[in-house]
Amino acid sequence: MHLILFFLFAGFCLAGAINLLLQSHPITSALSLIVVMTSLAVLYLLLGAEFLAIAQVIVYAGAIMVLFTFVVMLLNAGREERTMGSRSARAVGFPAVVAILAVIATVILKAQGLGVATLGEGLTDASGKTNIEELSSVLFTQLLLPFEVTSILILIAILGAVALARHGSGEPQGNRERTGK
Amino acid sequence: MNSIFSQEVPLSWYLLLSAALFSLGVVGFLIKRNLITVFMSIELMLNGVNLSFVTFAHQWHAVKGQIFVFFVMTVAAAEAAVGLAIIIAVFRARATLAVDRIDLMKL
């Protein structure tokens, strides 16, 4: 059962990722990315990370992708033009990607001591705490400071996003008057 | 792997999937010519790395790996908000999203 679910959703993941690359319209790419992220949530669930599966659906597949589709529609992004782009980036990039993937795959396949994932085996410890209990107790005791720093980061990001996207910001004065008419 | 109904999946397969997702993200970063799609490829790479974090958290029974993924998600959300705001500002200044035409830092 676990194997079937793994193959099904790993297949969805890879198909969505490849579709993201093949589609020329940004909105189709965004929808494929939603497929990838939702399938990853199921894989997290198979690995016993319930909280992350929910967070993946809410934060990634929900919030972030809504932002993406919103921007695609706001900017009325059409089909992308197929240009060759930077030839040196391709000449160096593709062999580099293949080499990195080959190295990582070799290391993973040769690694000893990697276990197996068993369905239903969460991160419950000996005292029977569930994954979410364990996660929250570590997050709010040992890692409280990073957690609070993250909230400041998000505050700064909100202010930065508002300042950047506000109408007229980032344009020189003369340019703004020209486009304003 | 004795049967298709096996309850066990080797963790290396999850790691291979995560490496494949990361590589596809890099390829997308190189071949896509639309600013928004390039940004989506970066999100794909982040997701690939997150999967390997969760896999290793399962392997070592360490909950801190999952907490790291939680932080990555938070940073990714902040990054998406700021990045898309930058894309909107660039689009206002240049009226294009093609990365080939956005070749000057100066607006």
Coordinates of C-alpha atoms in Angstrom, one line a residue:
Chain A
M1 CA 0.0 0.0 0.0
H2 CA 2.8 2.4 1.0
L3 CA 4.7 1.5 -2.2
I4 CA 1.6 2.1 -4.4
L5 CA 1.0 5.5 -2.7
F6 CA 4.7 6.4 -3.0
F7 CA 4.8 5.6 -6.7
L8 CA 1.5 7.3 -7.4
F9 CA 2.4 10.6 -5.8
A10 CA 6.1 10.5 -6.7
G11 CA 4.8 10.2 -10.3
F12 CA 2.4 13.1 -9.8
C13 CA 5.4 15.1 -8.5
L14 CA 7.7 14.4 -11.4
A15 CA 4.9 14.8 -13.9
G16 CA 3.9 18.2 -12.5
A17 CA 7.6 19.3 -12.4
I18 CA 8.2 18.3 -16.0
N19 CA 4.9 19.9 -17.1
L20 CA 6.0 23.1 -15.4
L21 CA 9.0 23.1 -17.6
L22 CA 7.2 22.2 -20.8
Q23 CA 4.2 24.6 -20.6
S24 CA 4.7 28.0 -22.1
H25 CA 1.9 29.8 -20.3
P26 CA 2.7 30.9 -16.8
I27 CA -0.7 30.1 -15.4
T28 CA -0.4 26.4 -16.5
S29 CA 3.0 26.3 -14.9
A30 CA 1.5 27.6 -11.7
L31 CA -1.2 24.9 -11.7
S32 CA 1.4 22.2 -12.3
L33 CA 3.4 23.6 -9.3
I34 CA 0.2 23.2 -7.2
V35 CA 0.0 19.6 -8.2
V36 CA 3.7 19.1 -7.2
M37 CA 3.2 20.7 -3.8
T38 CA 0.0 18.8 -3.0
S39 CA 1.6 15.5 -3.9
L40 CA 4.6 16.4 -1.7
A41 CA 2.1 17.0 1.2
V42 CA 1.0 13.4 0.7
L43 CA 4.6 12.2 0.7
Y44 CA 5.2 14.1 4.0
L45 CA 2.2 12.3 5.4
L46 CA 3.7 9.0 4.3
L47 CA 6.9 9.9 6.1
G48 CA 4.9 10.6 9.3
A49 CA 5.1 14.4 9.3
E50 CA 1.4 15.3 9.7
F51 CA 2.0 18.9 10.7
L52 CA 4.2 19.6 7.7
A53 CA 1.7 18.0 5.3
I54 CA -1.0 20.4 6.5
A55 CA 1.4 23.3 6.5
Q56 CA 2.5 22.4 3.0
V57 CA -1.1 22.5 1.7
I58 CA -2.0 25.7 3.5
V59 CA 1.2 27.7 3.1
Y60 CA 2.6 26.4 -0.2
A61 CA -0.3 25.1 -2.2
G62 CA -2.6 27.7 -0.7
A63 CA -1.0 31.0 0.2
I64 CA 2.1 31.1 -2.0
M65 CA 0.5 29.7 -5.1
V66 CA -2.5 32.1 -4.8
L67 CA 0.1 34.9 -4.7
F68 CA 1.7 33.5 -7.9
T69 CA -1.6 33.1 -9.8
F70 CA -2.7 36.5 -8.6
V71 CA 0.5 38.2 -10.0
V72 CA 0.2 36.2 -13.2
M73 CA -3.3 37.5 -13.7
L74 CA -2.5 41.0 -12.5
L75 CA 0.4 41.4 -14.9
N76 CA -1.6 39.6 -17.7
A77 CA 1.4 37.4 -18.4
G78 CA 1.0 35.8 -21.8
R79 CA 2.9 33.0 -23.5
E80 CA 6.6 33.2 -23.0
E81 CA 8.8 33.8 -26.0
R82 CA 11.0 30.9 -26.8
T83 CA 14.5 32.3 -27.2
M84 CA 17.7 30.4 -26.7
G85 CA 18.7 32.6 -23.9
S86 CA 22.2 32.7 -22.8
R87 CA 24.1 30.0 -24.7
S88 CA 26.9 29.8 -22.2
A89 CA 24.3 29.2 -19.4
R90 CA 23.0 26.3 -21.3
A91 CA 26.4 24.9 -22.3
V92 CA 27.6 25.0 -18.8
G93 CA 24.3 24.5 -17.0
F94 CA 22.9 21.3 -18.4
P95 CA 26.1 19.2 -18.0
A96 CA 26.4 20.6 -14.5
V97 CA 22.9 19.7 -13.6
V98 CA 23.3 16.1 -15.0
A99 CA 26.6 15.8 -13.2
I100 CA 25.2 17.0 -9.9
L101 CA 22.2 14.7 -10.2
A102 CA 24.5 11.7 -11.0
V103 CA 26.7 12.4 -8.0
I104 CA 23.8 12.8 -5.6
A105 CA 22.2 9.6 -7.0
T106 CA 25.4 7.7 -6.6
V107 CA 25.9 8.9 -3.1
I108 CA 22.3 8.1 -2.1
L109 CA 22.4 4.6 -3.7
K110 CA 25.7 3.7 -2.1
A111 CA 24.8 5.0 1.3
Q112 CA 24.7 2.4 4.0
G113 CA 22.3 2.5 6.9
L114 CA 19.5 4.3 5.2
G115 CA 16.4 2.8 6.6
V116 CA 13.0 2.1 5.2
A117 CA 9.8 4.2 5.6
T118 CA 7.0 2.2 7.1
L119 CA 3.5 3.5 6.8
G120 CA 2.0 4.8 10.1
E121 CA 5.3 5.0 11.8
G122 CA 5.4 8.6 12.8
L123 CA 7.9 10.3 15.0
T124 CA 6.2 9.1 18.2
D125 CA 8.8 8.7 20.9
A126 CA 8.8 6.1 23.6
S127 CA 6.4 8.0 25.9
G128 CA 3.8 8.0 23.1
K129 CA 3.9 11.7 22.2
T130 CA 2.6 12.4 18.8
N131 CA 4.5 14.1 16.1
I132 CA 2.8 17.5 16.6
E133 CA 3.2 17.4 20.4
E134 CA 6.9 16.7 20.0
L135 CA 7.3 19.3 17.3
S136 CA 5.6 22.0 19.2
S137 CA 7.4 21.3 22.5
V138 CA 10.8 21.5 20.8
L139 CA 9.7 24.6 18.7
F140 CA 8.4 26.6 21.6
T141 CA 11.1 25.7 24.2
Q142 CA 14.5 25.1 22.6
L143 CA 13.9 27.0 19.4
L144 CA 11.9 29.9 20.6
L145 CA 14.4 32.5 19.6
P146 CA 14.5 31.5 15.9
F147 CA 10.7 31.3 15.9
E148 CA 10.5 34.9 17.1
V149 CA 13.1 36.0 14.7
T150 CA 11.0 34.5 11.9
S151 CA 8.1 36.6 12.9
I152 CA 10.2 39.8 12.6
L153 CA 11.4 38.5 9.2
I154 CA 7.8 38.2 8.1
L155 CA 7.0 41.7 9.4
I156 CA 9.9 43.1 7.4
A157 CA 8.8 41.2 4.3
I158 CA 5.3 42.6 4.6
L159 CA 6.7 46.1 4.8
G160 CA 9.1 45.5 2.0
A161 CA 6.5 44.1 -0.3
V162 CA 4.1 47.0 0.4
A163 CA 6.9 49.5 -0.2
L164 CA 8.0 47.8 -3.4
A165 CA 4.6 47.3 -5.0
R166 CA 3.1 50.6 -4.0
H167 CA 2.2 52.6 -7.1
G168 CA 5.0 54.7 -8.4
S169 CA 7.8 53.3 -6.2
G170 CA 10.9 52.3 -8.0
E171 CA 10.4 54.6 -10.9
P172 CA 12.2 57.9 -11.4
Q173 CA 10.1 61.0 -11.2
G174 CA 10.1 61.8 -14.9
N175 CA 9.3 58.2 -15.8
R176 CA 6.3 58.2 -13.4
E177 CA 4.9 61.4 -15.0
R178 CA 5.2 59.9 -18.4
T179 CA 3.5 56.7 -17.6
G180 CA 1.0 58.4 -15.4
K181 CA -0.9 60.0 -18.3
Chain B
M1 CA 10.8 -5.4 -2.2
N2 CA 8.8 -8.5 -2.2
S3 CA 5.4 -7.4 -3.2
I4 CA 3.6 -4.3 -4.5
F5 CA 1.5 -4.2 -1.3
S6 CA 4.7 -3.9 0.7
Q7 CA 4.5 -1.5 3.7
E8 CA 8.1 -0.5 3.3
V9 CA 9.7 1.9 0.9
P10 CA 13.4 2.5 1.0
L11 CA 14.2 6.0 2.2
S12 CA 16.8 6.3 -0.7
W13 CA 13.9 6.5 -3.1
Y14 CA 12.5 9.5 -1.4
L15 CA 16.0 11.1 -1.5
L16 CA 16.2 10.3 -5.2
L17 CA 12.9 12.0 -5.8
S18 CA 14.0 15.0 -3.9
A19 CA 17.3 15.2 -6.0
A20 CA 15.2 14.8 -9.2
L21 CA 12.9 17.6 -8.1
F22 CA 15.8 19.9 -7.3
S23 CA 17.5 19.2 -10.7
L24 CA 14.2 19.9 -12.5
G25 CA 14.1 23.2 -10.7
V26 CA 17.6 24.0 -11.8
V27 CA 16.7 23.1 -15.4
G28 CA 13.6 25.3 -15.2
F29 CA 15.7 28.1 -13.9
L30 CA 18.0 27.8 -16.9
I31 CA 15.5 27.3 -19.7
K32 CA 12.4 29.3 -18.7
R33 CA 12.3 32.8 -20.2
N34 CA 9.5 34.2 -18.1
L35 CA 10.4 36.0 -14.8
I36 CA 7.4 34.5 -12.9
T37 CA 8.2 30.9 -14.1
V38 CA 11.8 31.3 -13.2
F39 CA 10.6 32.3 -9.7
M40 CA 8.4 29.2 -9.7
S41 CA 11.4 27.0 -10.5
I42 CA 13.1 28.4 -7.4
E43 CA 10.1 27.3 -5.3
L44 CA 10.4 23.8 -6.9
M45 CA 14.0 23.6 -5.8
L46 CA 13.0 24.6 -2.2
N47 CA 10.4 21.9 -2.2
G48 CA 12.9 19.3 -3.4
V49 CA 15.2 20.2 -0.5
N50 CA 12.3 20.2 2.0
L51 CA 11.5 16.6 1.0
S52 CA 15.0 15.5 1.8
F53 CA 14.8 17.2 5.2
V54 CA 11.7 15.3 6.0
T55 CA 13.2 12.1 4.8
F56 CA 16.3 12.5 7.1
A57 CA 14.1 13.5 10.0
H58 CA 12.3 10.2 9.5
Q59 CA 15.6 8.4 9.2
W60 CA 17.1 9.7 12.4
H61 CA 13.8 10.1 14.3
A62 CA 14.8 13.8 14.9
V63 CA 12.0 16.3 15.0
K64 CA 14.3 19.2 14.4
G65 CA 14.6 18.3 10.7
Q66 CA 10.8 18.9 10.4
I67 CA 11.1 22.2 12.3
F68 CA 13.8 23.3 9.8
V69 CA 11.3 22.6 7.0
F70 CA 8.8 24.7 8.9
F71 CA 11.3 27.6 8.9
V72 CA 12.1 27.1 5.2
M73 CA 8.4 27.4 4.5
T74 CA 8.2 30.6 6.4
V75 CA 11.2 32.1 4.7
A76 CA 9.8 30.9 1.3
A77 CA 6.5 32.7 2.0
A78 CA 8.4 35.9 2.9
E79 CA 10.6 35.5 -0.2
A80 CA 7.6 34.9 -2.5
A81 CA 5.9 38.1 -1.2
V82 CA 9.0 40.3 -1.7
G83 CA 10.0 38.6 -4.9
L84 CA 6.6 39.1 -6.5
A85 CA 6.5 42.7 -5.4
I86 CA 9.9 43.2 -7.1
I87 CA 8.4 41.5 -10.2
I88 CA 5.5 43.9 -10.2
A89 CA 7.9 46.9 -9.8
V90 CA 10.0 45.6 -12.7
F91 CA 7.0 45.1 -14.9
R92 CA 5.8 48.7 -14.2
A93 CA 9.2 50.0 -15.2
R94 CA 9.8 47.8 -18.3
A95 CA 6.4 46.6 -19.3
T96 CA 7.8 43.1 -20.0
L97 CA 8.4 39.9 -18.1
A98 CA 10.9 38.3 -20.5
V99 CA 14.2 37.9 -18.7
D100 CA 16.2 38.5 -22.0
R101 CA 14.9 42.1 -22.1
I102 CA 15.5 42.8 -18.4
D103 CA 19.3 43.1 -18.7
L104 CA 20.0 46.3 -16.9
M105 CA 20.1 46.8 -13.1
K106 CA 19.2 50.5 -13.6
L107 CA 15.5 51.1 -14.0

